[in-house]
XYZ file of C-alpha atoms in Angstrom:
612
model
C -102.863 -82.456 6.767
C -102.438 -85.942 5.282
C -99.582 -87.017 7.538
C -101.535 -85.978 10.660
C -104.535 -87.933 9.376
C -102.228 -90.907 8.887
C -100.949 -90.844 12.479
C -104.463 -90.691 13.901
C -106.057 -93.436 11.820
C -103.230 -95.820 10.946
C -103.551 -98.085 13.986
C -107.312 -98.454 13.799
C -107.189 -99.046 10.054
C -105.238 -102.310 10.094
C -107.938 -104.800 9.082
C -106.104 -107.788 10.586
C -105.984 -106.145 14.010
C -109.619 -105.141 13.821
C -110.795 -108.554 12.685
C -108.978 -110.160 15.570
C -111.073 -108.423 18.202
C -114.490 -108.294 16.592
C -117.078 -110.891 17.596
C -119.051 -112.728 14.943
C -122.107 -110.670 15.843
C -120.128 -107.490 15.554
C -118.763 -108.659 12.212
C -122.278 -109.232 10.945
C -123.356 -105.738 11.955
C -120.176 -104.313 10.494
C -120.692 -106.053 7.172
C -124.328 -104.968 7.048
C -123.232 -101.343 7.540
C -120.525 -101.621 4.874
C -122.922 -103.308 2.466
C -125.472 -100.512 2.896
C -123.025 -97.832 1.743
C -122.280 -96.807 -1.822
C -118.905 -98.256 -2.767
C -116.396 -97.746 -5.515
C -115.863 -100.446 -8.111
C -113.242 -103.207 -7.943
C -112.528 -102.730 -4.238
C -110.783 -105.339 -2.104
C -112.150 -106.214 1.319
C -108.949 -104.881 2.878
C -109.276 -101.474 1.201
C -112.983 -101.227 2.084
C -112.303 -102.007 5.743
C -109.401 -99.573 5.859
C -111.520 -96.769 4.400
C -114.529 -97.695 6.571
C -112.598 -97.433 9.828
C -110.766 -94.293 8.722
C -114.111 -92.623 8.000
C -115.537 -93.799 11.342
C -112.553 -92.500 13.323
C -112.562 -89.122 11.603
C -116.344 -88.955 12.009
C -115.995 -89.517 15.746
C -113.207 -86.930 15.949
C -115.317 -84.474 13.979
C -118.285 -84.754 16.342
C -116.020 -84.360 19.363
C -114.193 -81.357 17.916
C -117.444 -79.736 16.791
C -118.736 -80.048 20.349
C -115.576 -78.422 21.692
C -115.856 -75.615 19.149
C -119.478 -74.933 20.086
C -118.497 -74.725 23.768
C -115.566 -72.421 22.973
C -117.793 -69.968 21.100
C -119.805 -69.437 24.299
C -116.839 -67.918 26.173
C -114.680 -66.323 23.536
C -112.576 -63.970 25.669
C -111.411 -66.710 28.034
C -110.698 -69.160 25.201
C -108.689 -66.578 23.259
C -106.648 -65.703 26.347
C -105.977 -69.401 27.013
C -104.838 -69.792 23.395
C -102.473 -66.823 23.692
C -100.963 -67.911 27.010
C -100.437 -71.429 25.670
C -98.428 -69.982 22.762
C -96.385 -67.746 25.054
C -95.598 -70.535 27.536
C -94.356 -72.796 24.765
C -91.998 -70.114 23.394
C -90.984 -68.493 26.720
C -87.585 -70.224 26.727
C -86.645 -69.173 23.178
C -84.398 -66.209 22.467
C -87.393 -64.289 21.211
C -89.509 -65.246 24.227
C -86.789 -64.072 26.584
C -86.423 -60.795 24.689
C -90.077 -59.976 25.378
C -90.176 -61.785 28.741
C -93.105 -64.001 27.736
C -92.868 -65.928 31.022
C -94.088 -62.904 32.985
C -97.122 -62.183 30.770
C -100.361 -63.244 32.457
C -103.089 -61.808 30.241
C -103.943 -60.356 26.820
C -103.516 -56.751 27.835
C -99.994 -57.259 29.149
C -99.046 -58.972 25.886
C -100.524 -56.213 23.728
C -98.810 -53.552 25.794
C -95.394 -55.223 25.646
C -95.266 -56.623 22.122
C -95.561 -54.460 18.984
C -97.729 -55.218 15.973
C -95.386 -56.753 13.387
C -94.942 -57.398 9.677
C -92.723 -59.944 7.917
C -89.674 -57.663 8.017
C -89.684 -58.089 11.794
C -89.028 -61.850 11.320
C -86.924 -62.024 8.157
C -83.528 -62.154 9.896
C -84.863 -64.443 12.658
C -86.194 -66.964 10.135
C -82.847 -66.846 8.309
C -81.126 -67.823 11.557
C -83.507 -70.779 11.950
C -82.797 -71.807 8.346
C -79.074 -71.718 9.117
C -79.567 -74.161 11.981
C -79.750 -71.945 15.055
C -82.046 -73.478 17.667
C -84.680 -71.897 19.920
C -84.807 -68.615 18.045
C -88.575 -68.215 17.591
C -89.953 -71.631 18.505
C -88.864 -74.318 20.936
C -88.556 -77.137 18.399
C -87.045 -77.555 14.944
C -89.621 -76.641 12.269
C -90.982 -79.384 10.027
C -90.451 -77.195 6.975
C -89.740 -73.592 6.044
C -93.024 -72.828 4.322
C -93.155 -70.419 1.397
C -96.232 -68.210 1.077
C -97.982 -67.875 -2.297
C -96.789 -64.283 -2.818
C -100.084 -62.855 -4.093
C -99.447 -59.412 -2.630
C -95.649 -59.202 -2.919
C -92.587 -61.378 -2.660
C -93.022 -64.832 -1.101
C -92.258 -64.964 2.609
C -90.622 -67.883 4.402
C -92.510 -68.952 7.540
C -91.993 -71.746 10.045
C -94.318 -74.730 9.982
C -94.578 -76.874 13.107
C -96.210 -80.087 14.229
C -98.612 -78.075 16.392
C -99.774 -76.013 13.416
C -100.509 -79.140 11.370
C -102.182 -81.035 14.209
C -104.457 -78.114 14.984
C -105.292 -77.696 11.317
C -106.436 -81.309 11.209
C -108.348 -81.394 14.505
C -109.893 -77.931 14.460
C -110.238 -77.656 10.692
C -110.397 -80.916 8.742
C -112.296 -82.948 11.347
C -114.836 -80.177 12.008
C -115.397 -79.504 8.305
C -115.868 -83.194 7.503
C -118.495 -83.304 10.248
C -120.234 -80.255 8.731
C -119.977 -81.818 5.272
C -121.620 -85.066 6.318
C -124.419 -83.233 8.108
C -125.131 -81.125 5.029
C -124.510 -83.826 2.405
C -125.366 -87.257 3.915
C -124.518 -88.998 0.623
C -120.834 -88.260 1.271
C -120.934 -90.788 4.145
C -120.060 -93.550 1.700
C -117.206 -95.782 0.627
C -116.813 -94.143 -2.749
C -113.381 -92.982 -3.697
C -112.321 -89.365 -4.009
C -110.339 -87.870 -6.870
C -107.808 -85.634 -5.134
C -106.057 -83.207 -7.452
C -102.642 -82.842 -5.862
C -99.193 -82.178 -7.320
C -95.950 -83.256 -5.741
C -94.246 -80.058 -4.523
C -90.572 -79.383 -5.073
C -88.469 -78.790 -1.964
C -84.967 -77.469 -1.553
C -82.882 -77.605 1.608
C -81.769 -74.807 3.902
C -78.178 -74.651 5.163
C -79.295 -76.749 8.136
C -81.091 -79.296 5.968
C -84.625 -78.049 6.704
C -86.958 -78.524 3.702
C -88.026 -75.255 2.036
C -91.214 -75.258 -0.007
C -95.003 -75.061 0.100
C -96.810 -76.149 3.232
C -98.410 -79.304 1.843
C -97.871 -83.028 2.258
C -98.510 -85.754 -0.267
C -101.407 -88.217 0.119
C -98.946 -90.930 -0.944
C -97.324 -90.750 2.499
C -99.781 -93.358 3.800
C -101.284 -96.441 2.208
C -104.354 -95.923 4.421
C -104.864 -92.508 2.857
C -104.512 -93.967 -0.626
C -107.532 -96.192 -0.058
C -109.599 -92.998 -0.180
C -108.327 -91.861 -3.589
C -108.643 -92.934 -7.211
C -105.026 -91.995 -8.031
C -102.384 -94.674 -7.258
C -99.382 -93.778 -5.080
C -96.710 -93.607 -7.824
C -98.662 -90.896 -9.694
C -98.393 -88.535 -6.727
C -94.593 -88.611 -7.101
C -94.456 -87.630 -10.786
C -92.648 -84.246 -10.954
C -94.439 -82.856 -14.020
C -97.724 -81.112 -13.199
C -99.028 -81.788 -16.711
C -98.277 -85.530 -16.494
C -99.614 -85.831 -12.933
C -102.865 -84.181 -13.979
C -103.196 -86.595 -16.885
C -102.822 -89.513 -14.460
C -105.362 -88.030 -12.029
C -107.840 -87.776 -14.901
C -107.038 -91.231 -16.277
C -107.674 -93.098 -13.026
C -110.705 -90.938 -12.193
C -112.282 -91.726 -15.564
C -111.687 -95.439 -15.013
C -113.948 -95.330 -11.938
C -117.587 -94.377 -12.735
C -118.455 -94.337 -9.014
C -116.233 -91.398 -7.928
C -117.966 -89.663 -5.014
C -115.982 -86.438 -4.500
C -113.658 -84.163 -6.460
C -111.217 -82.558 -4.033
C -108.503 -79.937 -4.271
C -107.184 -77.058 -2.201
C -108.648 -74.491 -4.580
C -111.397 -74.359 -7.208
C -108.836 -73.068 -9.726
C -107.117 -76.471 -9.707
C -110.419 -78.231 -10.431
C -111.155 -75.762 -13.235
C -107.744 -76.316 -14.842
C -108.304 -80.080 -14.585
C -111.548 -79.870 -16.561
C -109.853 -77.569 -19.099
C -107.155 -80.232 -19.562
C -109.833 -82.921 -19.817
C -111.498 -80.973 -22.631
C -108.170 -80.834 -24.487
C -107.042 -84.445 -23.939
C -110.185 -86.560 -23.611
C -109.551 -88.528 -26.822
C -106.107 -89.613 -25.619
C -107.543 -90.584 -22.216
C -110.374 -92.635 -23.743
C -107.870 -94.470 -25.941
C -105.720 -95.329 -22.899
C -108.743 -96.741 -21.039
C -109.784 -98.748 -24.102
C -106.303 -100.260 -24.518
C -105.464 -100.555 -20.799
C -102.287 -98.483 -20.987
C -100.707 -95.250 -19.800
C -100.039 -92.840 -22.662
C -96.517 -93.271 -24.093
C -96.376 -89.461 -24.411
C -95.974 -89.115 -20.627
C -92.377 -88.715 -19.417
C -92.394 -91.310 -16.632
C -89.589 -93.223 -14.975
C -89.646 -96.895 -16.045
C -90.528 -98.137 -12.547
C -93.363 -95.653 -12.171
C -94.744 -96.506 -15.599
C -94.604 -100.228 -14.886
C -96.388 -99.790 -11.558
C -99.148 -97.661 -13.072
C -99.649 -99.860 -16.111
C -99.937 -102.828 -13.755
C -103.180 -101.232 -12.537
C -104.566 -100.740 -16.047
C -106.629 -103.348 -17.898
C -108.309 -102.923 -21.286
C -111.850 -101.633 -20.695
C -113.540 -101.030 -24.057
C -116.986 -100.881 -22.398
C -116.026 -97.943 -20.146
C -114.216 -96.301 -23.080
C -117.408 -96.466 -25.172
C -119.405 -94.923 -22.311
C -116.892 -92.106 -21.987
C -116.827 -91.481 -25.736
C -120.613 -91.047 -25.727
C -120.453 -88.609 -22.784
C -117.718 -86.472 -24.339
C -119.460 -86.335 -27.729
C -122.456 -84.746 -25.960
C -120.309 -81.745 -25.019
C -118.786 -80.453 -21.799
C -121.698 -78.634 -20.225
C -122.635 -80.760 -17.203
C -119.949 -83.328 -18.071
C -119.053 -84.132 -14.428
C -122.480 -85.610 -13.635
C -122.459 -87.723 -16.821
C -118.961 -89.082 -16.192
C -119.671 -89.836 -12.532
C -123.437 -90.263 -11.940
C -122.921 -90.718 -8.184
C -120.711 -87.633 -7.742
C -121.828 -86.000 -4.496
C -119.576 -82.993 -4.031
C -116.767 -80.733 -5.204
C -114.630 -80.015 -2.136
C -112.445 -76.938 -2.742
C -112.060 -73.363 -1.575
C -113.965 -71.133 -4.003
C -113.918 -67.804 -2.171
C -111.565 -64.842 -2.586
C -109.445 -65.023 -5.740
C -110.951 -68.455 -6.492
C -114.517 -67.185 -6.689
C -114.574 -66.898 -10.484
C -113.322 -70.482 -10.938
C -116.086 -71.836 -8.716
C -118.662 -69.875 -10.690
C -117.316 -71.132 -14.037
C -117.317 -74.734 -12.802
C -120.921 -74.487 -11.614
C -122.029 -72.849 -14.861
C -120.247 -75.266 -17.187
C -118.522 -78.483 -16.180
C -120.121 -79.214 -12.795
C -123.729 -78.191 -13.271
C -125.932 -79.553 -10.492
C -123.030 -80.665 -8.253
C -122.880 -79.119 -4.749
C -119.708 -77.247 -3.791
C -118.259 -76.964 -0.310
C -115.587 -74.371 0.502
C -114.438 -75.778 3.861
C -111.663 -73.571 5.239
C -110.286 -70.121 5.488
C -106.582 -70.854 5.936
C -103.139 -69.595 4.994
C -99.498 -70.569 5.405
C -99.747 -68.934 8.852
C -102.310 -71.572 9.877
C -106.022 -72.274 10.181
C -108.161 -69.146 10.470
C -111.766 -70.227 10.080
C -114.163 -73.053 9.187
C -117.321 -72.989 7.109
C -120.125 -74.530 9.193
C -122.749 -73.724 6.541
C -121.797 -75.863 3.513
C -125.120 -75.522 1.702
C -125.096 -71.724 1.663
C -123.868 -69.966 -1.473
C -122.375 -67.219 0.652
C -118.907 -68.303 1.792
C -118.560 -67.330 5.441
C -116.202 -68.722 8.038
C -116.378 -69.045 11.801
C -113.058 -67.952 13.284
C -111.370 -70.807 15.169
C -110.708 -69.414 18.664
C -108.146 -72.070 19.657
C -106.105 -71.945 16.455
C -104.684 -68.429 16.755
C -104.990 -65.435 19.039
C -106.665 -62.846 16.812
C -106.703 -59.085 16.846
C -108.379 -56.790 14.350
C -107.258 -53.515 12.793
C -110.269 -51.458 11.623
C -110.099 -50.923 7.863
C -110.553 -47.177 8.331
C -107.342 -46.968 10.390
C -105.032 -48.902 8.045
C -103.514 -45.796 6.468
C -102.887 -44.038 9.761
C -99.297 -43.665 10.943
C -99.734 -46.010 13.916
C -102.738 -48.245 13.159
C -101.532 -50.798 15.728
C -102.945 -48.574 18.472
C -106.425 -49.432 17.259
C -106.486 -53.244 17.478
C -109.663 -54.874 18.751
C -110.263 -58.339 20.193
C -112.777 -60.932 19.004
C -115.477 -59.782 21.418
C -114.987 -56.136 20.402
C -115.519 -56.286 16.626
C -118.786 -55.128 15.086
C -121.002 -56.765 12.493
C -120.818 -55.044 9.115
C -117.317 -53.652 9.697
C -114.105 -54.739 7.942
C -110.745 -55.389 9.606
C -107.212 -56.538 8.864
C -106.343 -59.723 10.757
C -103.453 -59.585 13.229
C -102.520 -63.049 14.502
C -100.366 -64.813 17.065
C -99.942 -68.420 15.943
C -98.270 -71.680 16.974
C -95.232 -71.247 14.764
C -93.420 -68.100 15.851
C -95.548 -65.180 14.663
C -96.677 -62.656 17.278
C -99.165 -59.846 16.610
C -98.477 -60.405 12.906
C -100.311 -58.374 10.274
C -101.474 -60.974 7.774
C -102.609 -58.500 5.139
C -106.036 -60.181 4.852
C -109.056 -57.882 5.110
C -112.203 -59.624 6.375
C -115.726 -58.396 6.970
C -117.608 -59.452 10.097
C -120.977 -60.672 8.789
C -122.373 -62.062 12.043
C -121.635 -64.022 15.190
C -122.004 -67.669 16.148
C -122.704 -67.343 19.853
C -119.904 -64.905 20.820
C -117.508 -65.786 18.001
C -117.208 -63.628 14.848
C -118.212 -65.040 11.463
C -116.278 -63.438 8.601
C -116.144 -63.154 4.831
C -112.793 -62.710 3.112
C -112.663 -59.369 1.263
C -109.195 -58.807 -0.187
C -105.444 -58.820 0.380
C -104.023 -55.452 1.409
C -101.457 -55.586 -1.401
C -104.138 -56.458 -3.969
C -105.890 -53.076 -3.831
C -106.031 -50.873 -6.937
C -105.072 -47.300 -6.086
C -103.422 -44.822 -8.454
C -104.685 -41.695 -6.646
C -105.657 -43.073 -3.243
C -109.095 -44.222 -4.462
C -108.732 -47.816 -3.155
C -110.712 -50.207 -5.345
C -110.682 -53.639 -3.686
C -110.635 -57.020 -5.418
C -114.217 -57.796 -4.421
C -115.428 -54.397 -5.683
C -113.593 -54.694 -8.985
C -114.782 -58.253 -9.640
C -118.395 -57.214 -9.006
C -118.036 -54.384 -11.534
C -116.320 -56.660 -14.054
C -119.073 -59.277 -13.847
C -121.743 -56.612 -14.403
C -119.867 -55.234 -17.404
C -119.419 -58.693 -18.949
C -123.137 -59.366 -18.540
C -123.617 -56.463 -20.981
C -121.145 -57.886 -23.535
C -123.347 -60.266 -25.622
C -121.991 -63.830 -25.677
C -118.950 -63.090 -23.491
C -117.896 -65.502 -20.747
C -115.080 -64.668 -18.331
C -112.180 -67.134 -18.205
C -109.712 -65.089 -16.120
C -108.573 -61.553 -15.420
C -106.059 -59.336 -13.647
C -105.188 -55.655 -13.439
C -102.126 -53.452 -13.281
C -101.659 -49.856 -12.251
C -100.175 -47.772 -15.052
C -97.198 -46.726 -12.896
C -95.580 -50.171 -13.084
C -95.850 -50.344 -16.868
C -93.704 -47.372 -17.841
C -93.795 -46.399 -21.513
C -95.856 -49.459 -22.465
C -98.961 -48.194 -20.633
C -100.293 -46.114 -23.553
C -101.216 -42.909 -21.747
C -99.877 -40.255 -19.416
C -102.683 -40.019 -16.831
C -102.634 -42.655 -14.070
C -105.090 -45.425 -14.951
C -105.817 -49.140 -14.720
C -104.736 -51.687 -17.306
C -107.198 -54.585 -17.245
C -106.397 -57.921 -18.899
C -109.305 -60.272 -19.600
C -109.495 -63.683 -21.221
C -112.967 -64.304 -22.607
C -114.892 -67.037 -24.375
C -117.688 -66.404 -26.831
C -116.373 -63.155 -28.350
C -113.483 -62.350 -30.671
C -113.173 -58.658 -29.895
C -114.642 -55.831 -27.822
C -115.845 -52.480 -29.085
C -114.623 -49.274 -27.461
C -118.115 -48.816 -26.051
C -118.014 -52.267 -24.452
C -114.572 -51.603 -22.981
C -115.755 -48.304 -21.520
C -118.681 -50.100 -19.873
C -116.247 -51.587 -17.323
C -115.003 -48.103 -16.405
C -118.612 -47.014 -15.906
C -119.371 -50.008 -13.673
C -116.381 -49.239 -11.433
C -117.527 -45.615 -11.227
C -120.971 -46.816 -10.108
C -119.405 -48.771 -7.234
C -116.709 -46.296 -6.143
C -117.658 -42.663 -5.609
C -114.003 -41.739 -5.083
C -112.929 -43.347 -8.367
C -115.819 -41.583 -10.112
C -114.800 -38.185 -8.735
C -111.183 -38.642 -9.878
C -112.397 -39.702 -13.328
C -114.651 -36.638 -13.515
C -111.767 -34.340 -12.574
C -109.453 -36.051 -15.056
C -107.021 -37.050 -12.292
C -107.432 -40.694 -13.350
C -107.462 -41.583 -17.032
C -109.880 -44.021 -18.672
C -109.408 -47.683 -17.973
C -107.679 -49.630 -20.727
C -109.235 -53.051 -21.246
C -107.004 -55.547 -23.052
C -108.424 -58.819 -24.348
C -105.762 -61.537 -24.326
C -105.444 -64.738 -26.319
C -106.770 -68.098 -25.185
C -104.390 -69.793 -22.753
C -102.584 -66.573 -21.787
C -103.430 -66.956 -18.116
C -102.318 -70.595 -18.049
C -98.915 -69.456 -19.285
C -98.859 -66.556 -16.807
C -99.683 -68.982 -13.990
C -96.617 -71.080 -14.879
C -94.382 -68.000 -14.875
C -95.712 -66.848 -11.508
C -95.228 -70.277 -9.899
C -91.687 -70.542 -11.230
C -90.767 -67.075 -9.946
C -92.249 -67.515 -6.449
C -91.389 -71.227 -5.945
C -95.097 -71.801 -5.349
C -96.675 -75.230 -5.767
C -99.733 -75.786 -7.967
C -101.483 -76.893 -4.767
C -101.165 -73.476 -3.129
C -101.053 -71.056 -6.075
C -103.523 -68.155 -6.195
C -103.797 -65.942 -9.247
C -102.608 -62.375 -8.597
C -105.510 -60.047 -9.368
C -103.331 -56.923 -9.160
C -99.960 -57.341 -10.849
C -97.003 -55.819 -9.022
C -94.272 -56.975 -11.424
C -93.772 -55.263 -14.783
C -92.671 -58.558 -16.378
C -96.118 -60.082 -15.812
C -97.946 -57.063 -17.265
C -95.613 -56.968 -20.275
C -96.188 -60.692 -20.821
C -99.957 -60.158 -21.004
C -99.515 -57.114 -23.245
C -97.696 -59.428 -25.619
C -100.720 -61.744 -25.601
C -103.217 -58.986 -26.444
C -105.589 -59.763 -29.291
């Protein structure tokens, strides 16, 4: 996203060029507009102008793209067909396009008749050929990177990422969401800086020299981008996540006028506040002395550059000390009185982190969950930022979408039942099947969404669960959203308990360590406010799941499924598990999602070892 943003705004953001063409009258109006906006502290004129013009350009793009989106939603069938045919034309001359004779396909029906519904296995060998350097296999151009998926429902997959995918994500996603954000939260139309929690991903090279890693780019790739953020460029290049987070917090705390906290996911924001609670004394001392902690393992050049931007600030340190001594409930508003927004996805597996942030650290701060996106590309945008319910308008020009009815997913040939955007029904759930700009055709994503309405003719959806993240030991099918609802109700009946994190495992993966012969669920919870759970409290979760799932209840009544085993784990267990999962899947902290259903015995055994 950031490098596309850079290309679009870099020319208009050169203050010298702008100043050369503005009249004195225009300059006066410009300065009046800049002066009227809330600004960060210690800003140079150059950085203010750069940020001002960047915001104006993206604002203009956002209005234009929002207008296009509104028009597209009025004629969804035609727009979807245009999107499909554009993809097929661009790949018609590839080996894959010739195999399926894309050049002769003239409409959606011909494509659906000729091309099968696919899964990742269909592409594995083809992607390997691209990685080895073979050209025009799936796409016409060389991919920018070989993007690794987060692996929440199985092994990580390697997908192609192209310039088209990134450009469309920016224009159809970022620009539109920033427009929606400014309409809903006018205070964000300011010149305050944003604290962007981002960690430099690690890439390796394929045989052909194509980078392999997460599909994310660093904000440090453009000095114009850096004018938006509190964190200096060198900090974005620090390899250690722990040290990078410390630097994000240090430079954010220095600036009392931070306007937005931004990250891909709410989990990253939550972990940042957890780290702040652990290390605030060290951070306050650094701000007081004007240094970067000597405990950080930094290269000498990086340290020198960062310390060059630090000056002793005992006044700010005293303010911070007072805020921290008052406790951490509502700390964000006290640290940054002009904080307008937390910008991060807090739906799906990130829902609990958003709830914990709102209840504790970020009381009173609005949250905006802008996108529904994946490594495959942009799926939907949230045009209703102020609503608590996270729903997303599908982007009709991003991908060609088909929908497999949830009820047909277990049938032998569910692909015979795909529906188009104009054919889905409100209140029904479907698995997404997408054709994107980077070499996936009729691809089963594994995401189950519920259609909750329509915006003109275009479906509006809520994410429900990943197909591989379903609990099912006897075919009962308890989804992530169902289980979380039951867990929250159970915890509300455990006096003093607050949920920190959780995951589940089916007894079959645990072997002899599962503690019972009947198939059952092992549930691992990290809680605050309680030291132990009684057997009655643990059984309450089983009862809550039975209330929500008639099938689960019937199996429990028959004895076909044994009682749920609820294991309370030690503080910090999930932080350690997160590190293990990222190391195993080569996932970046920017794109990691906690696995709610564990499919690897090593992870379940690790948590068993952390049981209180």
